[in-house]
Short mmCIF file of C-alpha atoms in Angstrom, two decimals:
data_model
loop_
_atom_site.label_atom_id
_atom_site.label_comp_id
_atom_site.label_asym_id
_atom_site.label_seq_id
_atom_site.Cartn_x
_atom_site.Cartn_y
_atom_site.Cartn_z
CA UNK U 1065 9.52 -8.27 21.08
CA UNK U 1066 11.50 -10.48 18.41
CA UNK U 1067 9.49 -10.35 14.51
CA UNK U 1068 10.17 -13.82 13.04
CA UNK U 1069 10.35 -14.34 9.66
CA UNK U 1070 8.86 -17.57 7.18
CA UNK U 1071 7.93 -18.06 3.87
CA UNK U 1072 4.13 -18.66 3.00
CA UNK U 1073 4.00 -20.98 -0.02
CA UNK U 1074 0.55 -20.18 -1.38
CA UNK U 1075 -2.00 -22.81 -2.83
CA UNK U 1076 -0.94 -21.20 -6.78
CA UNK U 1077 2.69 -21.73 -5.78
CA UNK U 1078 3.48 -17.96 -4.96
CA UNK U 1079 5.88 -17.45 -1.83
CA UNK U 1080 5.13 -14.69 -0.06
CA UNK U 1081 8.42 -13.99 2.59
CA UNK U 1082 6.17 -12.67 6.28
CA UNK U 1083 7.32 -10.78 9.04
CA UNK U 1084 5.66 -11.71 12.01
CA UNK U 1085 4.94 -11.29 15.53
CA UNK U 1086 2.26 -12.44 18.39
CA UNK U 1087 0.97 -15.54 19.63
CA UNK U 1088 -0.31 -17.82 17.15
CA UNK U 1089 -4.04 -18.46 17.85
CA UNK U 1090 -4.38 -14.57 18.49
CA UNK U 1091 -6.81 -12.53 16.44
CA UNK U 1092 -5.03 -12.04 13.02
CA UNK U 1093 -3.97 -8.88 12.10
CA UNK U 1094 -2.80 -8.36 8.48
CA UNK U 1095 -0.39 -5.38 7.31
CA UNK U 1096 -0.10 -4.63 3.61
CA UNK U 1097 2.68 -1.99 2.60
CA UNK U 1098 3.18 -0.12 -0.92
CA UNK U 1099 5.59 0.75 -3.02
CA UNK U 1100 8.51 1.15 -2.69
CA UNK U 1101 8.56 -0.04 0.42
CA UNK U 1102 8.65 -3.63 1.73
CA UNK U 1103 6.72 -5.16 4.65
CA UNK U 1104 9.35 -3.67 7.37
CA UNK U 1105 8.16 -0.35 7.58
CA UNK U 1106 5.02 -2.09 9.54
CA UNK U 1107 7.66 -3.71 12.30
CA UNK U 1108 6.77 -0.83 14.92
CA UNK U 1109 2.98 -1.69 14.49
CA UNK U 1110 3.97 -5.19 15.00
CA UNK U 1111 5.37 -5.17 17.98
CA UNK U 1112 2.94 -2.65 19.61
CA UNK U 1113 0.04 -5.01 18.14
CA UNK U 1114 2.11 -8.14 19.12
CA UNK U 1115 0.87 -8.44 23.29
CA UNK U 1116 -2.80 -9.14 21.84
CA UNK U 1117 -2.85 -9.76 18.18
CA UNK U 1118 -1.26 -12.56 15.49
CA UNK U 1119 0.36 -9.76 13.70
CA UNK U 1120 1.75 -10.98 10.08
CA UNK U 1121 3.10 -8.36 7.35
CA UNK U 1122 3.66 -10.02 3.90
CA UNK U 1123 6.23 -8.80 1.34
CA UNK U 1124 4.10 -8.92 -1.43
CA UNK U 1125 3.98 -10.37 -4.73
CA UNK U 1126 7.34 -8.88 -6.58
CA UNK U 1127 9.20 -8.16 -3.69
CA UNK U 1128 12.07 -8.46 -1.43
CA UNK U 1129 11.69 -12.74 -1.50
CA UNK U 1130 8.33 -12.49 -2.22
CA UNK U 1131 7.87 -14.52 -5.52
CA UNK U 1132 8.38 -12.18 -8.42
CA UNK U 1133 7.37 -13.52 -11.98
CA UNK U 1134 8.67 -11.26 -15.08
CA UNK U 1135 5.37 -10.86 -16.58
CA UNK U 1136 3.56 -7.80 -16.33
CA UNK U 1137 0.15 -10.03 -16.50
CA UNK U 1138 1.06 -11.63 -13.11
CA UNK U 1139 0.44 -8.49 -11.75
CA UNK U 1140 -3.47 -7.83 -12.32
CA UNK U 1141 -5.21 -7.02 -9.70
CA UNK U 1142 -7.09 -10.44 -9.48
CA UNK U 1143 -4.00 -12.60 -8.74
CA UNK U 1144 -2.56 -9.70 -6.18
CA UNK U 1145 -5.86 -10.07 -4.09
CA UNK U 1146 -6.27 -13.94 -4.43
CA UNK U 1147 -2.72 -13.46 -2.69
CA UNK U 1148 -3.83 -11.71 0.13
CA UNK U 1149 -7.15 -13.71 0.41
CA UNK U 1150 -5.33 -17.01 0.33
CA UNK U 1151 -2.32 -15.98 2.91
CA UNK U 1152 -5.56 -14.84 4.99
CA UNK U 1153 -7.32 -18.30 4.68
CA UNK U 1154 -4.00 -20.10 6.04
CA UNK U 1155 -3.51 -17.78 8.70
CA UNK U 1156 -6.99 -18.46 9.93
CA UNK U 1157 -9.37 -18.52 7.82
CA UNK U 1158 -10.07 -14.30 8.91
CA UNK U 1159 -8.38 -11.03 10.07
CA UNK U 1160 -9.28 -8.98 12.78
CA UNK U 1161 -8.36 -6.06 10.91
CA UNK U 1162 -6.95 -5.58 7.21
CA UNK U 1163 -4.34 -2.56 7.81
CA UNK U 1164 -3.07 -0.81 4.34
CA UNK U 1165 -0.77 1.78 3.00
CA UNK U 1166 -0.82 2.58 -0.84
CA UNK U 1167 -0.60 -0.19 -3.15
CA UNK U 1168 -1.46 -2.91 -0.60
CA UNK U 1169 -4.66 -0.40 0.36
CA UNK U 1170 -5.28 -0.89 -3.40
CA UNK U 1171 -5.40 -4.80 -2.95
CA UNK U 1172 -7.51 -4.05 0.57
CA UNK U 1173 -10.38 -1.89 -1.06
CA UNK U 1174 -10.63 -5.27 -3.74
CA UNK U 1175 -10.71 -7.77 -1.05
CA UNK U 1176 -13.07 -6.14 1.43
CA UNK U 1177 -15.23 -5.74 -1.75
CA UNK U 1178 -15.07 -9.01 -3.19
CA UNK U 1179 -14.37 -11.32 -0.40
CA UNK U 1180 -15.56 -9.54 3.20
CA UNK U 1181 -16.16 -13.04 5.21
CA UNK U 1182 -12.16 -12.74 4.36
CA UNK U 1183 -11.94 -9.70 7.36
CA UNK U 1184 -13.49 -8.05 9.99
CA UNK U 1185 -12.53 -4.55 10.18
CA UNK U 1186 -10.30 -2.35 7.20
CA UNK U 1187 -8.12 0.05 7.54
CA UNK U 1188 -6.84 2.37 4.78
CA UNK U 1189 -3.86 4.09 4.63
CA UNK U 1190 -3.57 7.02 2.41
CA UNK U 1191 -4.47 4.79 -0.60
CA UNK U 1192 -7.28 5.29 -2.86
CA UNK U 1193 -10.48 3.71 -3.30
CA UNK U 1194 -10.12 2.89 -6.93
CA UNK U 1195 -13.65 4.09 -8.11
CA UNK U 1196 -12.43 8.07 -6.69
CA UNK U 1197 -8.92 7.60 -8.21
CA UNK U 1198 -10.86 6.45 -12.06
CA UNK U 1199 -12.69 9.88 -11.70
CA UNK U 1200 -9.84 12.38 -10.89
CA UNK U 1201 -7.43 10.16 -12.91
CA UNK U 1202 -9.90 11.03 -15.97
CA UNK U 1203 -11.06 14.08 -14.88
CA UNK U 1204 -8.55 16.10 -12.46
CA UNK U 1205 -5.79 18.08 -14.08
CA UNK U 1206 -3.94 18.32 -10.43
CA UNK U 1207 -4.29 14.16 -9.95
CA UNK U 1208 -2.89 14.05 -13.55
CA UNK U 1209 0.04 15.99 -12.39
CA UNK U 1210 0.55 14.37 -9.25
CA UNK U 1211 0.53 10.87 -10.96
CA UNK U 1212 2.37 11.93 -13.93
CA UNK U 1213 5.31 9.46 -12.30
CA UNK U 1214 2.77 6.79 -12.58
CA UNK U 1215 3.64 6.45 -16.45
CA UNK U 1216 7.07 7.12 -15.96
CA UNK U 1217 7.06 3.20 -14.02
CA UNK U 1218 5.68 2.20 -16.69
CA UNK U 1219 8.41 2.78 -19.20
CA UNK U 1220 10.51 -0.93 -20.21
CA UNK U 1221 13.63 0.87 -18.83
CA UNK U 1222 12.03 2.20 -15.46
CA UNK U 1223 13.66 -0.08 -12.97
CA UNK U 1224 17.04 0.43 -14.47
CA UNK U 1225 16.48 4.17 -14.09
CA UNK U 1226 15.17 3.70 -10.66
CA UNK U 1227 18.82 1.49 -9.81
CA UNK U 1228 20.88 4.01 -11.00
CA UNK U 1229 23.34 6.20 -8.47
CA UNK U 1230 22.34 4.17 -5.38
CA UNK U 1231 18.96 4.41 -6.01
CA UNK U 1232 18.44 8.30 -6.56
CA UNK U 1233 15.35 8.82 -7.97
CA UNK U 1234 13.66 6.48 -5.35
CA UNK U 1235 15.05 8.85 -2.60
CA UNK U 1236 13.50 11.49 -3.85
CA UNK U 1237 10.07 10.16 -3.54
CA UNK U 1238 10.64 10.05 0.13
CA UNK U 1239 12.62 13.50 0.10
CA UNK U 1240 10.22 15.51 -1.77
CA UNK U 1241 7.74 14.81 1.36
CA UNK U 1242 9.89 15.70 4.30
CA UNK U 1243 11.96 12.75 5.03
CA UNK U 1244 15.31 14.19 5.67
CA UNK U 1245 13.86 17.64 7.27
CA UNK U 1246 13.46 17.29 10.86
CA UNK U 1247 12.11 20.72 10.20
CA UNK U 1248 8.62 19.05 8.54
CA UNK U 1249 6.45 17.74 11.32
CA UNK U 1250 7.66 13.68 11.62
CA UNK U 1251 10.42 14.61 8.99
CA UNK U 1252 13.60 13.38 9.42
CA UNK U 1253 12.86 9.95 9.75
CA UNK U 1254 15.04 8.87 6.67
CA UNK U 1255 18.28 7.67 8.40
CA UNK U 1256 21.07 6.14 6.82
CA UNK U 1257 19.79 2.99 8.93
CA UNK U 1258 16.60 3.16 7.10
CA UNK U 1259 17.91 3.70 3.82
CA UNK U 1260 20.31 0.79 4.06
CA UNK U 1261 16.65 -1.37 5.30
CA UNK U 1262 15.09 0.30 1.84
CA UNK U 1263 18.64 -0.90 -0.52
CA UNK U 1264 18.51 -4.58 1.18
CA UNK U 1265 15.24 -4.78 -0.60
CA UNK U 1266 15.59 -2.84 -3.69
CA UNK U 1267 19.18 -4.78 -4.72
CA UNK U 1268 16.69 -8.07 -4.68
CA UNK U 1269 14.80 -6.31 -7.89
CA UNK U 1270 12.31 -3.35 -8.62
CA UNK U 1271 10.46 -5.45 -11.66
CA UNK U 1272 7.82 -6.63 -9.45
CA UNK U 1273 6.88 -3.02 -7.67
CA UNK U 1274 7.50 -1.60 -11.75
CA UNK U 1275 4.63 -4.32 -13.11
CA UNK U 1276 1.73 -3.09 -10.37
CA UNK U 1277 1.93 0.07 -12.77
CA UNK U 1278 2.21 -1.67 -15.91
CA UNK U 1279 -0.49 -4.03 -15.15
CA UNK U 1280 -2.77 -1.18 -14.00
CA UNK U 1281 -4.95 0.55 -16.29
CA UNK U 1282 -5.45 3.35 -13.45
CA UNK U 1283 -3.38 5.77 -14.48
CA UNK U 1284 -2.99 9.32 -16.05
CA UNK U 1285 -4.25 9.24 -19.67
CA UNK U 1286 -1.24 10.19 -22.57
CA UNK U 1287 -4.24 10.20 -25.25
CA UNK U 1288 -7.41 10.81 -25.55
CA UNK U 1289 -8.18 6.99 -26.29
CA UNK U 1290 -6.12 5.45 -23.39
CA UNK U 1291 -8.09 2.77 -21.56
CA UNK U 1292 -8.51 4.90 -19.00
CA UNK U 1293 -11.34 7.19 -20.34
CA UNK U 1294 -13.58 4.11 -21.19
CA UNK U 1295 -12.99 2.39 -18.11
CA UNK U 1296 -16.33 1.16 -16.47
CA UNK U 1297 -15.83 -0.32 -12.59
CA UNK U 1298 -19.33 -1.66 -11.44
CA UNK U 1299 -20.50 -0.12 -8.47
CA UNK U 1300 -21.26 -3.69 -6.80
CA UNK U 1301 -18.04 -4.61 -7.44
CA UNK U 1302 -16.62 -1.51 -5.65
CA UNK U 1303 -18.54 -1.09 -2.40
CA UNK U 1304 -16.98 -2.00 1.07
CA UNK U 1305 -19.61 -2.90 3.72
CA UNK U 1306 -17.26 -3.73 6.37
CA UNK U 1307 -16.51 -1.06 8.72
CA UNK U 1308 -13.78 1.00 7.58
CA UNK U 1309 -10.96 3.29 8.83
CA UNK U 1310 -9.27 5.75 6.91
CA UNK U 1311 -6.40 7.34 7.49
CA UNK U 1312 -5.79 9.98 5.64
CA UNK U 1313 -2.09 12.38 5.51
CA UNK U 1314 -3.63 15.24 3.56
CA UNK U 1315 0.08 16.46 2.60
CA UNK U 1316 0.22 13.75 0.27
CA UNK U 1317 1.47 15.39 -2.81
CA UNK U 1318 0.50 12.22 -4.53
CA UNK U 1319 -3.02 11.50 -3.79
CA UNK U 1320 -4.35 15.13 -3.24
CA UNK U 1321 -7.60 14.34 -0.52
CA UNK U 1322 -9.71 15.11 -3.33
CA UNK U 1323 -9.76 11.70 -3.50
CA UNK U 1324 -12.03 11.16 -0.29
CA UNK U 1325 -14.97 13.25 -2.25
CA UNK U 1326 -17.97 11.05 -2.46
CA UNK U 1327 -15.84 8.24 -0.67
CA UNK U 1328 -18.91 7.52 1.72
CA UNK U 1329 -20.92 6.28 -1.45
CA UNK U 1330 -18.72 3.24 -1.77
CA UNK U 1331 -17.96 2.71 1.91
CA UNK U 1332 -21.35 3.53 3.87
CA UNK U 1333 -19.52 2.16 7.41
CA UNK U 1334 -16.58 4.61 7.49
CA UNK U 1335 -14.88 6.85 9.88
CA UNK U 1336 -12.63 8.99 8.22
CA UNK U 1337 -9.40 10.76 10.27
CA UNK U 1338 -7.85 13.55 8.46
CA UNK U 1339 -4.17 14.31 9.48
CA UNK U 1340 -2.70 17.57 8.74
CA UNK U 1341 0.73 18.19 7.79
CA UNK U 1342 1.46 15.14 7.95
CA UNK U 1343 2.25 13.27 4.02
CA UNK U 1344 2.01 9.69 2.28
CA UNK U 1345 4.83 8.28 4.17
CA UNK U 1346 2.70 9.28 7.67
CA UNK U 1347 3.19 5.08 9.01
CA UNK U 1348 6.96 6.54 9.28
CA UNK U 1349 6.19 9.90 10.35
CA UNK U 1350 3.41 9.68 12.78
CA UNK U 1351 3.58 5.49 14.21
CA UNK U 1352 2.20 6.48 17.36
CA UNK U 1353 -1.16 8.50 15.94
CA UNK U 1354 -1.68 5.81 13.23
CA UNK U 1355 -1.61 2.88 15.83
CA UNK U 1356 -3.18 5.04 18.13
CA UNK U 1357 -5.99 5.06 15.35
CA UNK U 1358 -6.07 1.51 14.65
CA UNK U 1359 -6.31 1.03 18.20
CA UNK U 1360 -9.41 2.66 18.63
CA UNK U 1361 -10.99 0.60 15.97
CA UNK U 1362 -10.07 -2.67 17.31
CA UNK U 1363 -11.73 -1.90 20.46
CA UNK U 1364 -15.06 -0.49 18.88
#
């Protein structure tokens, strides 16, 4: 199966660089990664997808050749979403399924709230729905913790940080989880082939992936008068009536499955699959169980 690439120059003028794969004319499928990846870590889904399914994965907004303006304010989640709902509208007009890992589930929860004729089916991957993340942002000392990095991206000097000795620090958000320990269930899966895949993208820039955080008012507070501890996010605004997978790796040292408490209140049509052992970066660790998922879904 061959994944073509193109460029998809948006109605605002945003490129958005696609990998692709499938008929056109085929149910759309639409694949939205996180950071800091790029939109080939969903090429295995793609071509297993690919015999029955239009299967497009975006780089988004900021990276790889994605269009990536300097300002932090480009960023917000508004103009990340209209990207998503406007690639979606060329494409088709709808997607079989919206299919999510981190960041892009973060612009997935916002469209299936504000825009469902946009899809049919969601599915989340280890990404939280942003009205659970406010509340243990604000009010879990172990989510503080394990975000505490979120503020660190922040910081004016974060990407040069992030460049420095091929890339170091970045590693060890993949290494901390299991990635080069073929010990850890699915670990090992960081090869120096896949690294060199992760540096093609990261020499193109790290200022877009940098401004989702600095645009983002979810994240720990510093202060007791950070935005964060005011924060009101309507409930209307929030709930997902489409039916909804979620995935969830409950290793995730990141986004403890704390998160999921209360989940159903925003997302009444949801099956949730809890995955043991397995950690955020389970699309590289466990491919077959997640599509096996996804799968299941499509056929419901």
């Amino acid at each position: 199966m061959t994944i073509e690439t193109f460029t998809a120059t948006l109605p605002g003028g945003i490129e958005l660089s696609c990998r692709a794969a499938g008929p056109i004319g085929a149910p759309l499928l639409m694949f939205l990664h996180g950071f800091p990846e790029a939109a080939f870590v969903w090429d295995g889904m793609l071509e297993h997808f690919a015999p029955r399914y239009r299967c497009i994965a975006p780089n988004l907004r900021g990276y790889e050749r994605s269009s990536a303006p300097a300002d932090a304010q480009s960023y917000r989640a508004k103009h990340l979403v209209g990207d998503i709902r406007a690639l979606i509208e060329q494409q088709g007009g709808r997607a079989a399924a919206l299919i999510a890992h981190d960041w892009g589930g973060a612009l997935a929860w916002g469209l299936a709230a504000q825009h469902p004729e946009s899809i049919e089916r969601l599915v989340i991957v280890n990404s939280p729905h942003p009205a659970t993340f406010l509340r243990e942002l604000r009010d879990n000392a172990q989510q503080q913790a394990s975000s505490a990095y979120m503020n660190f991206l922040c910081r004016p000097d974060a990407e040069k940080l992030l460049a420095e000795n091929d890339f170091a620090r970045l590693w060890t958000f993949f290494e901390r989880m299991g990635a080069t320990d073929p010990a850890h269930p699915g670990g090992g899966w960081l090869t120096e082939a896949v690294r060199e895949r992760y540096r093609e993208v990261w020499r193109r820039g790290l200022t877009g992936g940098c401004n989702y955080y600095r645009a983002s008012p979810l994240r720990p507070p510093l202060t007791a008068d950070d935005t964060i501890m005011s924060l009101q996010l309507p409930p209307e605004m929030l709930t997902v009536r489409v039916p909804t997978l979620v995935i969830w790796a409950e290793a995730d040292t990141a986004l403890p499955p704390a998160l999921l408490d209360g989940l159903e209140a925003y997302v009444p049509d949801m099956r949730l699959v809890r995955v043991p052992g397995a950690t955020h970066w389970i699309v590289h660790e466990r491919p077959s169980l997640v599509a096996q998922e996804i799968d299941r879904v499509l056929s419901s």
